[in-house]
Amino acid sequence: MNFIIAASSATHDASTIGGHGTFHYILIMALMMTGIYLILSRSNMIKSIIGLNLFQVAVIMFYVSMGKVEPGTAPILMAEDVPHAEHDGHHDEAHDADSHDAPPAAHSPDPKKDVELGAHTLDHSKKVTVGPTTSKVSKITYSNPLPHVLMLTAIVVGVATTALALSLVVRINEHYGTIEEDELEDKGVLI
Amino acid sequence: MSNIIEHLPVLQIVVPLVAAPTIVLFRNSTLSWILAVLASWFCLFGSITMLNQINGGGEIPTYLIGGWDPHVGIVYQVDIANAFILTLLSGISAVVFVYARTSVRDEIPEAKHHYFYAALLLCFTGLMGMAITGDAFNIFVFLEISSLSGYALIAMGRNPKALTAAYRYLIMGTLGGTFILLGIGFLYMMTGTLNLEELSHAVPHYAETSVVRAAFAFITVGTCIKLALFPLHMWLPNCYTYAPSVVSAFLSATATKVSFYVLLRAMFMLFGAALIAQAKIFLSFVIFLALIGIFMGSLKAIGQDDVKRLLAYSSIAQIGYMVLGLSLDNADGLTGAIIHLFNHALTKGGLFLVMGCFMYRLNSTKIKDLAGIGKKMPLTMLAFTIGGLSLIGVPLTAGFISKWYLAMGALQAGMWWLLVLILLASLLAVVYIFRVLEAAYFGTPEKEHDVEEAPFSLLFPTYVLIGSTIFFGIWTEPMLGAARKSAELFLSSGGAL
């Protein structure tokens, strides 16, 4: 299997991921297949939904494991990796503060101060780069945070799906008195 | 004005997305209907503006959400194919939402009206989002938004069988959605980007890896589940049969169409160049599936005694035609597929609206209950007749144009035997449409109906959709032009399959 991880700007060979090769992918696939098997084989609706959940969890774990970069750390900006840290820490902080103060100052009633501050920010905005557009190469290797963020959305989707599915099952139970697909088929409901 | 155009792409999503919770807050049936209609009309106006802009040689600037760089942020990108689909979607919704007022009052309990309209708008938002977004993961998110609200909408049908239909669709749909998510994960693993534009440049470099092939397999199967391509169609007939009339019309006209559009994008823009080596085997397999879908759908449709169910099986056949056009892999075939997407949306949407009229008056759509109804509800039945003719593909209706182009595509691909099969399948369509017409015009009812014509508020939107199938069958230029340009765009991007 020639899995390649492209994370941050570096690519890593699969054999280095987590130090366990492709072992976790096999586990994830096993979980996924368990989920699909449950969905297809069980006649009990709740068990099918459990299968669906397993299947979704497997995909979520797949994404999360994909974001790991060896030997990366948690993707939280470290002190020594703050932009321009190599210059003067204090000086930099002042600049940062300025640029953050700038937007409220634009609405300041005092036009003189406004212009002054505006010019000040403009002057330094070229040096201080904030946000993800920074093209600076980091000194520290971070794990890729993007798959984790994506999975937040996927988890929410999974919860919504499960809630909707369970509420449907409750309604089905109210109407037909069973949640077994076999019995529903016998009643001619599922065709 | 230019300022508004710049923001139109995101407003297409934001307006219905904000309108949905607002509706829930008001808890008023009439007000929620008005808001839903206004939102859909706004989107229609917006998409027509964008389509005109692009048709006039202009461009819609790519919209960066939150001003983030395309590499890390989400972009909304409108090209000719997008704008065409958006116009179709919002046009259908603009008509169906107007129709919804009378039909929903009849079929849904008053206390649930605002929830119904909110779910309808969310479903609409999700479908619009799938068409407009330029971010692979965003497609999944919008897909789930539209699907989740779709399940809830189907479950609101009066027949308790709607519940099991929605449950089945939920299981299948979630499987499909998760497959797509997994495929997108594989692509991200290889390329490190989720932007569709960047992906289309990056994927060919990894074309020979098993990861990209796995991604292709998962995304194709996932979209085919949502598309209801044979043999993944099992969820569709029950859903369309037992859903409320408005939902049947809306979903049949839009949901499968957007999935088809996503499949087109994935096949031609992402994997096109990547899979040239395997293309021949894959395409002949897809042609095989499409043909089985066409014949199985048509034959099953003939055997149905509920007209809504008949139309649902006919939908499976029509989806087969679309996929057939795609797999011919030439300009005419693809144009035919896109036109067929367009006019099948109009035709099937219109026909399901006709079913809503019958539901309103007769409380049934069974063929035996429709016997002799042609004398009592002549206008409604005339609408069904016109829609049925378009479904068959009679000249002067929109259905003829698409079949013509599909036939041209088949000739271009050197598969003349497809012509015979398309003709044969159209004859099957004649059979199932005429079964209904015969019962309605010449059948004798078991007991005399004491019903009158469907109310104007239902008939008018029905005739707008049904009329448009004739309108676009005669004045083919706008539809044909946009479809041809879209086909060229697909074929030129990343190379043909």
XYZ file of C-alpha atoms in Angstrom:
688
model
C 0.000 0.000 0.000
C 1.536 3.238 -1.062
C -0.265 5.657 1.192
C 1.288 9.079 1.204
C 0.376 11.742 3.684
C 0.457 15.281 2.428
C 0.217 17.468 5.457
C 1.449 21.004 6.005
C 4.076 21.349 3.306
C 5.880 18.116 4.002
C 5.052 14.659 2.728
C 5.770 11.656 4.866
C 5.967 8.086 3.928
C 3.349 5.822 5.403
C 5.891 3.751 7.268
C 6.632 6.661 9.576
C 3.069 7.516 10.546
C 2.686 7.021 14.242
C 5.515 4.558 13.962
C 3.097 1.739 13.262
C 3.005 1.690 9.476
C -0.429 1.063 8.062
C -1.617 -0.886 11.081
C -4.249 1.682 12.079
C -5.723 1.709 8.585
C -6.345 -2.004 8.865
C -8.079 -1.490 12.209
C -10.193 1.311 10.786
C -11.182 -0.783 7.773
C -12.099 -3.660 10.079
C -14.338 -1.325 12.078
C -15.868 0.009 8.899
C -16.638 -3.449 7.574
C -18.153 -4.396 10.927
C -20.463 -1.408 10.583
C -21.521 -2.248 7.041
C -22.051 -5.897 7.971
C -24.285 -4.849 10.876
C -26.338 -2.565 8.626
C -26.839 -5.253 6.021
C -27.349 -8.273 8.248
C -29.476 -7.090 11.165
C -33.212 -6.931 10.914
C -33.519 -4.920 14.138
C -33.575 -1.242 13.217
C -31.704 -0.074 16.315
C -28.884 -2.501 15.536
C -28.736 -1.207 11.987
C -28.379 2.302 13.357
C -25.574 1.129 15.633
C -23.900 -0.286 12.535
C -24.323 3.024 10.791
C -22.687 4.759 13.732
C -19.739 2.351 13.726
C -19.308 2.991 10.043
C -19.285 6.748 10.554
C -16.923 6.504 13.511
C -14.521 4.489 11.388
C -14.436 7.246 8.782
C -13.951 9.853 11.500
C -11.021 7.900 12.933
C -9.620 7.549 9.452
C -9.573 11.323 9.060
C -8.127 11.933 12.493
C -5.323 9.431 12.038
C -4.588 10.941 8.644
C -3.819 14.293 10.245
C -0.997 12.901 12.361
C 2.438 13.975 11.146
C 5.444 12.210 12.615
C 7.076 13.655 14.730
C 4.506 16.438 14.912
C 3.018 17.878 18.040
C -0.511 19.117 18.725
C -1.367 21.951 16.339
C -1.238 24.752 18.899
C 1.076 27.645 18.047
C 4.213 27.336 20.205
C 5.913 30.367 21.754
C 9.140 29.902 19.783
C 7.161 29.640 16.579
C 5.270 32.944 16.840
C 5.990 35.100 13.761
C 9.045 37.361 14.197
C 9.919 35.790 17.493
C 13.549 35.835 16.425
C 13.569 39.660 16.644
C 12.337 41.386 19.733
C 9.484 39.685 21.530
C 8.227 42.851 23.248
C 8.443 44.946 20.159
C 6.472 42.420 18.213
C 3.745 42.207 20.774
C 3.318 45.948 20.602
C 2.855 45.714 16.855
C 0.362 42.971 17.227
C -1.583 45.001 19.748
C -1.556 47.956 17.385
C -2.919 46.034 14.506
C -5.665 44.623 16.689
C -6.593 48.041 17.960
C -6.744 49.512 14.511
C -10.317 48.577 13.490
C -12.021 50.264 16.487
C -9.797 53.291 16.016
C -11.166 53.716 12.522
C -14.489 54.702 14.068
C -12.867 57.040 16.539
C -14.434 60.486 16.715
C -11.055 62.170 16.754
C -9.913 62.367 13.121
C -6.349 63.301 13.999
C -5.824 60.287 16.175
C -7.581 58.213 13.555
C -5.182 59.184 10.801
C -2.202 58.761 13.040
C -3.182 55.321 14.185
C -4.215 54.309 10.699
C -0.856 55.279 9.304
C 0.855 53.503 12.150
C -0.955 50.254 11.454
C -0.430 50.521 7.751
C 3.252 50.914 8.332
C 3.522 47.683 10.213
C 0.873 45.662 8.524
C 3.452 44.628 5.967
C 5.703 43.163 8.593
C 3.155 41.525 10.817
C 1.414 38.707 9.042
C -1.454 37.249 10.934
C -3.606 34.307 10.022
C -3.271 31.223 7.901
C -1.973 32.989 4.795
C 1.446 33.126 6.448
C 3.895 31.524 4.071
C 6.661 31.347 6.670
C 8.123 27.897 7.084
C 7.586 26.783 10.642
C 10.481 25.539 12.758
C 8.281 23.098 14.613
C 6.395 20.260 12.983
C 2.736 20.314 13.845
C 0.166 17.679 13.137
C -2.325 18.727 10.493
C -5.324 20.292 12.249
C -7.576 20.444 9.211
C -8.859 16.831 9.241
C -9.733 17.244 12.917
C -11.717 20.369 12.170
C -13.510 18.653 9.312
C -14.472 15.815 11.611
C -16.152 18.213 14.022
C -18.643 18.849 11.241
C -18.886 15.162 10.394
C -19.554 14.279 14.044
C -22.367 16.819 14.155
C -23.797 15.324 10.971
C -23.519 11.864 12.521
C -25.349 12.955 15.663
C -28.113 14.557 13.607
C -28.460 11.423 11.484
C -28.654 9.189 14.537
C -31.218 11.438 16.211
C -33.380 11.499 13.115
C -33.067 7.746 12.608
C -34.003 7.008 16.223
C -36.998 9.330 16.082
C -38.143 7.555 12.925
C -37.779 4.214 14.688
C -39.861 5.508 17.608
C -42.602 6.558 15.214
C -42.421 3.229 13.374
C -42.747 1.426 16.681
C -45.792 3.529 17.577
C -47.504 2.701 14.280
C -46.629 -0.946 13.789
C -45.606 -2.131 17.235
C -42.324 -3.567 16.003
C -38.889 -2.447 14.934
C -37.913 -5.708 13.257
C -37.636 -5.307 9.509
C -38.610 -8.968 9.034
C -41.881 -8.500 10.866
C -42.570 -5.278 8.988
C -42.009 -7.146 5.749
C -44.465 -9.800 6.864
C -47.007 -7.055 7.427
C -46.362 -5.863 3.879
C -44.943 -2.527 4.979
C -41.455 -2.817 3.596
C -41.468 -3.850 -0.007
C -24.997 46.533 -9.254
C -21.577 45.016 -9.766
C -21.260 44.974 -6.025
C -24.347 42.816 -5.672
C -23.222 40.432 -8.391
C -19.988 39.959 -6.518
C -21.920 38.732 -3.497
C -24.638 36.820 -5.349
C -22.927 33.405 -5.037
C -22.984 33.453 -1.255
C -26.411 35.088 -1.042
C -27.813 32.074 -2.913
C -26.990 30.036 0.165
C -27.289 32.571 2.948
C -30.802 33.766 2.122
C -32.590 30.400 2.301
C -30.330 29.267 5.163
C -31.314 32.270 7.270
C -34.944 32.110 6.191
C -35.324 28.542 7.518
C -34.784 29.244 11.265
C -36.638 32.553 10.922
C -39.678 30.591 9.765
C -39.489 28.322 12.803
C -39.415 31.390 15.062
C -42.591 32.885 13.569
C -44.657 29.691 13.968
C -47.198 30.917 11.474
C -48.305 28.923 8.458
C -48.998 31.788 6.052
C -45.961 33.809 7.051
C -43.651 30.825 6.684
C -45.047 30.136 3.241
C -44.494 33.762 2.190
C -40.917 33.736 3.489
C -40.134 30.456 1.733
C -41.537 31.730 -1.558
C -39.655 35.024 -1.263
C -36.388 33.229 -0.524
C -36.785 30.911 -3.516
C -37.713 33.822 -5.796
C -34.702 35.749 -4.636
C -32.499 32.766 -5.474
C -34.162 32.409 -8.867
C -33.526 36.082 -9.596
C -29.926 35.720 -8.459
C -29.192 32.614 -10.513
C -30.779 34.072 -13.641
C -28.654 37.190 -13.207
C -25.521 35.073 -12.893
C -26.486 32.857 -15.843
C -27.065 35.931 -18.011
C -23.772 37.403 -16.923
C -21.907 34.237 -17.887
C -23.858 33.743 -21.104
C -22.967 37.300 -22.076
C -19.294 36.364 -21.869
C -18.834 37.795 -18.393
C -17.522 36.050 -15.338
C -18.678 35.765 -11.780
C -15.746 36.437 -9.481
C -14.876 33.530 -7.227
C -16.296 34.187 -3.790
C -13.885 33.557 -0.942
C -15.829 32.907 2.234
C -14.470 35.055 5.030
C -11.725 36.272 2.673
C -9.601 33.187 3.324
C -7.076 32.005 0.820
C -8.615 29.377 -1.534
C -6.085 26.820 -0.319
C -7.400 26.860 3.236
C -10.855 28.420 2.911
C -14.084 27.584 1.163
C -14.727 29.126 -2.235
C -17.965 29.473 -4.151
C -17.299 29.298 -7.813
C -19.935 29.856 -10.469
C -19.323 28.688 -14.019
C -21.781 27.980 -16.811
C -22.637 24.464 -15.614
C -23.163 25.684 -12.059
C -25.294 28.628 -13.061
C -27.442 26.369 -15.247
C -28.091 23.926 -12.407
C -28.697 26.753 -9.924
C -31.257 28.321 -12.239
C -32.996 24.986 -12.670
C -33.037 24.325 -8.911
C -34.304 27.718 -7.876
C -36.773 27.799 -10.776
C -38.306 24.474 -9.704
C -38.415 25.593 -6.071
C -39.964 28.945 -6.971
C -42.837 27.094 -8.651
C -43.179 24.219 -6.171
C -43.115 26.512 -3.132
C -46.000 28.547 -4.559
C -47.908 25.301 -5.101
C -47.095 24.155 -1.565
C -49.583 26.495 0.135
C -52.782 24.681 -0.818
C -51.317 21.207 -0.944
C -49.583 21.429 2.435
C -52.712 22.762 4.120
C -54.449 19.635 2.901
C -51.783 17.062 3.705
C -49.831 18.304 6.762
C -51.316 19.157 10.175
C -51.449 22.902 10.777
C -49.139 22.743 13.814
C -46.288 21.366 11.717
C -46.472 23.805 8.825
C -43.598 26.018 9.887
C -41.362 22.985 10.457
C -42.306 21.680 7.049
C -41.387 24.916 5.276
C -38.177 25.232 7.285
C -37.125 21.697 6.295
C -38.076 22.396 2.692
C -35.906 25.521 2.663
C -32.997 23.686 4.302
C -33.248 20.951 1.695
C -33.233 23.635 -0.987
C -30.191 25.294 0.633
C -28.299 22.027 0.707
C -28.984 21.308 -2.948
C -27.990 24.826 -4.010
C -24.848 24.504 -1.914
C -23.845 21.209 -3.528
C -24.074 22.877 -6.907
C -22.271 26.100 -6.092
C -19.451 25.126 -3.771
C -15.872 24.739 -4.930
C -14.744 22.774 -1.896
C -14.860 18.991 -1.740
C -15.693 18.708 1.955
C -18.323 21.403 1.620
C -20.096 19.195 -0.933
C -20.431 16.530 1.777
C -21.759 19.056 4.305
C -24.382 20.409 1.916
C -25.246 16.893 0.810
C -26.016 15.985 4.404
C -27.984 19.195 4.976
C -30.206 18.406 2.020
C -30.435 14.697 2.836
C -31.286 15.101 6.522
C -34.057 17.591 5.792
C -35.138 15.330 2.930
C -35.578 12.334 5.268
C -37.658 14.439 7.634
C -39.788 15.774 4.766
C -40.482 12.291 3.415
C -41.432 11.042 6.871
C -44.151 13.722 7.014
C -46.269 11.814 4.501
C -49.765 10.856 5.672
C -49.332 7.148 5.035
C -47.353 5.560 7.902
C -45.378 3.689 5.252
C -43.652 7.030 4.690
C -41.812 6.350 7.965
C -40.275 3.095 6.815
C -39.547 4.618 3.413
C -37.712 7.508 5.084
C -35.860 5.065 7.349
C -34.672 3.003 4.401
C -33.615 6.140 2.561
C -31.808 7.369 5.668
C -29.750 4.200 5.955
C -28.919 4.116 2.246
C -28.369 7.862 1.994
C -26.068 8.000 5.010
C -24.063 5.097 3.628
C -23.744 7.013 0.361
C -22.823 10.254 2.091
C -20.200 8.536 4.222
C -18.748 6.827 1.160
C -18.335 10.251 -0.416
C -16.709 11.524 2.781
C -14.271 8.626 2.731
C -13.451 9.245 -0.924
C -12.790 12.908 -0.222
C -10.522 11.807 2.653
C -8.470 9.655 0.274
C -8.133 12.568 -2.125
C -7.051 14.895 0.660
C -4.487 12.351 1.783
C -2.868 12.324 -1.627
C -3.074 15.975 -2.553
C -3.305 17.958 0.670
C -6.087 20.157 -0.658
C -9.859 20.170 -0.674
C -10.288 22.883 -3.262
C -11.868 21.326 -6.360
C -9.843 23.529 -8.692
C -6.552 22.529 -7.045
C -7.691 18.913 -6.833
C -8.356 18.781 -10.558
C -4.741 19.821 -11.179
C -3.250 17.607 -8.489
C -5.142 14.332 -8.949
C -3.656 13.447 -12.382
C -0.187 13.343 -10.777
C -1.296 10.519 -8.526
C -3.507 8.835 -11.116
C -1.777 5.487 -10.924
C -2.005 5.052 -7.171
C -4.448 2.732 -5.516
C -5.520 5.547 -3.174
C -6.888 7.697 -5.997
C -8.611 4.656 -7.459
C -10.195 3.922 -4.096
C -11.285 7.555 -3.863
C -12.836 7.299 -7.302
C -14.669 4.120 -6.372
C -16.038 5.501 -3.109
C -17.138 8.850 -4.554
C -18.761 7.225 -7.594
C -20.659 4.641 -5.565
C -21.665 7.279 -2.999
C -23.105 9.631 -5.594
C -24.749 6.747 -7.432
C -26.625 5.835 -4.241
C -27.923 9.400 -3.970
C -28.597 9.365 -7.709
C -30.548 6.077 -7.498
C -28.689 4.471 -10.388
C -29.578 0.809 -10.825
C -28.879 -1.317 -8.701
C -28.674 1.280 -5.922
C -32.203 2.559 -6.506
C -34.101 0.535 -3.905
C -34.872 3.491 -1.662
C -36.441 5.653 -4.339
C -39.877 4.182 -5.237
C -41.208 4.056 -1.674
C -39.940 7.539 -0.871
C -41.586 9.179 -3.858
C -44.776 7.198 -3.366
C -45.435 7.974 0.288
C -43.906 11.445 0.666
C -46.265 14.461 0.680
C -47.052 15.561 -2.902
C -44.963 18.717 -2.638
C -41.956 16.763 -1.402
C -42.287 14.143 -4.147
C -42.359 16.875 -6.767
C -39.505 18.824 -5.223
C -37.159 15.898 -4.577
C -37.841 14.122 -7.864
C -37.086 17.320 -9.741
C -33.999 18.388 -7.811
C -32.297 15.886 -5.486
C -31.299 13.240 -8.005
C -30.399 15.954 -10.523
C -27.900 17.609 -8.217
C -26.372 14.220 -7.416
C -25.979 13.663 -11.130
C -24.271 17.022 -11.422
C -21.860 16.082 -8.618
C -21.150 12.800 -10.413
C -20.410 14.752 -13.608
C -18.058 17.063 -11.749
C -16.289 14.190 -10.034
C -15.905 12.116 -13.177
C -14.823 14.802 -15.580
C -13.168 17.426 -13.423
C -11.487 15.302 -10.763
C -10.840 11.873 -12.174
C -11.150 12.477 -15.903
C -7.507 12.492 -16.881
C -6.584 10.193 -14.048
C -8.415 7.143 -15.251
C -7.871 7.084 -18.993
C -6.326 3.625 -18.831
C -9.360 2.021 -17.195
C -11.919 4.233 -18.928
C -13.111 1.750 -21.540
C -13.998 -1.045 -19.155
C -15.517 1.347 -16.650
C -17.634 3.167 -19.230
C -18.987 -0.006 -20.795
C -19.906 -1.208 -17.310
C -21.753 2.056 -16.653
C -23.569 1.825 -20.009
C -24.619 -1.686 -19.037
C -25.976 -0.491 -15.665
C -27.733 2.483 -17.273
C -29.445 0.240 -19.836
C -30.595 -2.220 -17.182
C -31.854 0.752 -15.174
C -33.785 2.102 -18.162
C -35.460 -1.216 -18.968
C -36.005 -2.407 -15.412
C -37.472 0.992 -14.438
C -39.780 1.141 -17.451
C -40.960 -2.467 -17.098
C -41.602 -2.071 -13.380
C -43.459 1.173 -14.080
C -45.828 -0.676 -16.400
C -46.822 -3.049 -13.613
C -47.681 -0.416 -10.980
C -51.231 0.413 -9.932
C -50.340 3.625 -8.087
C -49.455 6.448 -10.462
C -47.011 8.048 -8.021
C -45.158 4.755 -7.804
C -45.301 4.411 -11.576
C -43.683 7.833 -11.922
C -41.032 6.898 -9.357
C -40.008 3.822 -11.384
C -40.055 5.940 -14.505
C -37.615 8.267 -12.709
C -35.189 5.372 -12.312
C -35.434 4.791 -16.065
C -34.858 8.477 -16.817
C -31.816 8.536 -14.535
C -30.576 5.663 -16.673
C -30.824 7.896 -19.762
C -28.791 10.617 -18.059
C -26.057 8.223 -17.002
C -26.118 6.700 -20.482
C -25.413 10.133 -21.976
C -22.559 10.638 -19.547
C -20.962 7.302 -20.333
C -21.049 7.852 -24.101
C -18.165 10.218 -23.425
C -18.655 12.625 -26.305
C -19.979 16.160 -26.665
C -23.413 15.217 -28.019
C -23.993 12.508 -25.469
C -23.015 14.771 -22.600
C -25.142 17.616 -23.963
C -28.011 15.146 -24.175
C -27.438 14.068 -20.573
C -27.463 17.665 -19.330
C -30.563 18.576 -21.342
C -32.232 15.421 -20.101
C -31.380 16.428 -16.547
C -33.034 19.785 -17.224
C -36.216 18.666 -18.904
C -36.715 15.571 -16.806
C -36.665 17.888 -13.797
C -39.396 20.011 -15.391
C -41.425 17.037 -16.633
C -41.256 14.863 -13.534
C -41.726 17.851 -11.251
C -44.805 18.819 -13.249
C -46.202 15.281 -13.256
C -45.813 14.950 -9.486
C -47.585 18.306 -9.103
C -50.442 16.815 -11.153
C -50.463 13.909 -8.688
C -50.750 16.496 -5.925
C -53.894 17.859 -7.613
C -55.423 14.353 -7.655
C -54.377 13.823 -4.056
C -56.117 17.073 -3.137
C -59.394 16.171 -4.809
C -59.520 12.374 -4.719
C -57.239 11.528 -1.796
C -55.706 8.833 -3.954
C -53.417 8.372 -6.912
C -54.320 4.760 -7.656
C -55.082 4.060 -11.318
C -58.433 2.450 -10.474
C -59.470 5.544 -8.532
C -58.496 7.746 -11.480
C -60.876 5.888 -13.841
C -63.021 8.344 -15.762
C -61.444 11.340 -14.063
C -60.681 12.951 -17.445
C -64.278 14.184 -17.648
C -64.327 15.636 -14.132
C -60.865 17.213 -14.021
C -60.076 17.866 -17.696
C -57.439 20.562 -17.099
C -55.501 18.463 -14.605
C -55.638 15.477 -16.911
C -54.499 17.609 -19.865
C -51.439 18.611 -17.842
C -50.715 14.938 -17.188
C -51.078 14.165 -20.883
C -48.612 16.869 -21.922
C -46.156 15.814 -19.236
C -46.531 12.185 -20.257
C -45.805 13.040 -23.894
C -42.661 14.866 -22.818
C -41.656 11.838 -20.764
C -42.048 9.637 -23.832
C -40.099 12.116 -25.943
C -42.665 13.190 -28.522
C -41.461 15.974 -30.887
C -42.266 19.556 -29.827
C -41.731 18.629 -26.184
C -38.485 19.044 -24.294
C -38.184 15.261 -23.912
C -37.653 14.915 -27.649
C -34.606 17.209 -27.704
C -32.708 15.237 -25.097
C -33.466 11.869 -26.662
C -32.382 13.300 -30.017
C -29.048 14.343 -28.564
C -28.599 11.043 -26.776
C -29.197 9.289 -30.075
C -26.680 11.571 -31.825
C -24.182 10.810 -29.088
C -24.730 7.079 -29.505
C -24.124 7.386 -33.268
C -21.001 9.447 -32.660
C -19.716 6.768 -30.324
C -20.403 4.203 -33.057
C -23.019 2.370 -31.008
C -25.942 2.358 -33.411
C -27.582 -0.504 -31.498
C -28.181 1.970 -28.657
C -30.618 3.790 -30.971
C -32.766 0.674 -31.148
C -32.681 0.271 -27.374
C -33.540 3.953 -26.737
C -36.461 3.657 -29.142
C -37.596 0.431 -27.500
C -37.428 1.986 -24.040
C -39.435 4.972 -25.272
C -42.102 2.533 -26.440
C -42.222 1.122 -22.903
C -42.793 4.693 -21.690
C -45.695 4.922 -24.161
C -47.189 1.824 -22.555
C -47.101 3.038 -18.965
C -48.268 6.564 -19.775
C -51.125 5.258 -21.913
C -52.241 2.887 -19.182
C -52.968 5.965 -17.075
C -54.461 7.954 -19.955
C -56.698 5.076 -20.943
C -58.053 4.671 -17.438
C -58.568 8.404 -16.990
C -60.238 9.129 -20.324
C -61.985 5.875 -21.257
C -62.306 4.000 -17.985
C -65.590 3.749 -16.144
C -65.379 4.665 -12.472
C -66.562 2.180 -9.845
C -68.657 4.920 -8.333
C -69.292 8.340 -9.828
C -66.802 10.986 -8.624
C -68.453 14.073 -7.252
C -65.322 16.181 -7.586
C -64.570 19.335 -9.474
C -61.447 20.711 -11.154
C -58.379 21.246 -8.961
C -58.191 24.782 -7.520
C -56.351 27.494 -9.434
C -53.648 27.751 -6.768
C -52.623 24.189 -7.613
C -53.295 24.238 -11.343
C -51.352 27.404 -12.102
C -47.943 26.214 -10.794
C -48.575 22.817 -12.391
C -49.124 24.461 -15.750
C -46.033 26.631 -15.341
C -43.861 23.503 -15.107
C -45.808 21.472 -17.673
C -45.988 24.467 -20.006
C -42.261 24.965 -19.762
C -41.666 21.469 -21.161
C -43.430 22.600 -24.340
C -41.836 26.030 -24.219
C -38.320 24.564 -24.064
C -39.266 21.919 -26.616
C -39.991 24.626 -29.190
C -37.671 27.429 -28.133
C -34.645 25.234 -27.547
C -31.939 27.873 -27.822
C -31.416 28.912 -24.170
C -31.441 25.367 -22.806
C -29.366 23.932 -25.619
C -26.802 26.741 -25.509
C -26.181 26.408 -21.792
C -26.103 22.602 -21.930
C -23.661 22.574 -24.829
C -21.357 25.071 -23.127
C -21.497 23.032 -19.918
C -20.662 19.866 -21.834
C -17.698 21.577 -23.473
C -16.551 22.828 -20.088
C -16.697 19.318 -18.638
C -14.950 17.744 -21.604
C -12.205 20.359 -21.737
C -11.402 20.292 -18.040
C -8.861 17.667 -17.207
C -9.532 15.927 -20.498
C -12.241 13.436 -21.314
C -12.453 10.151 -19.488
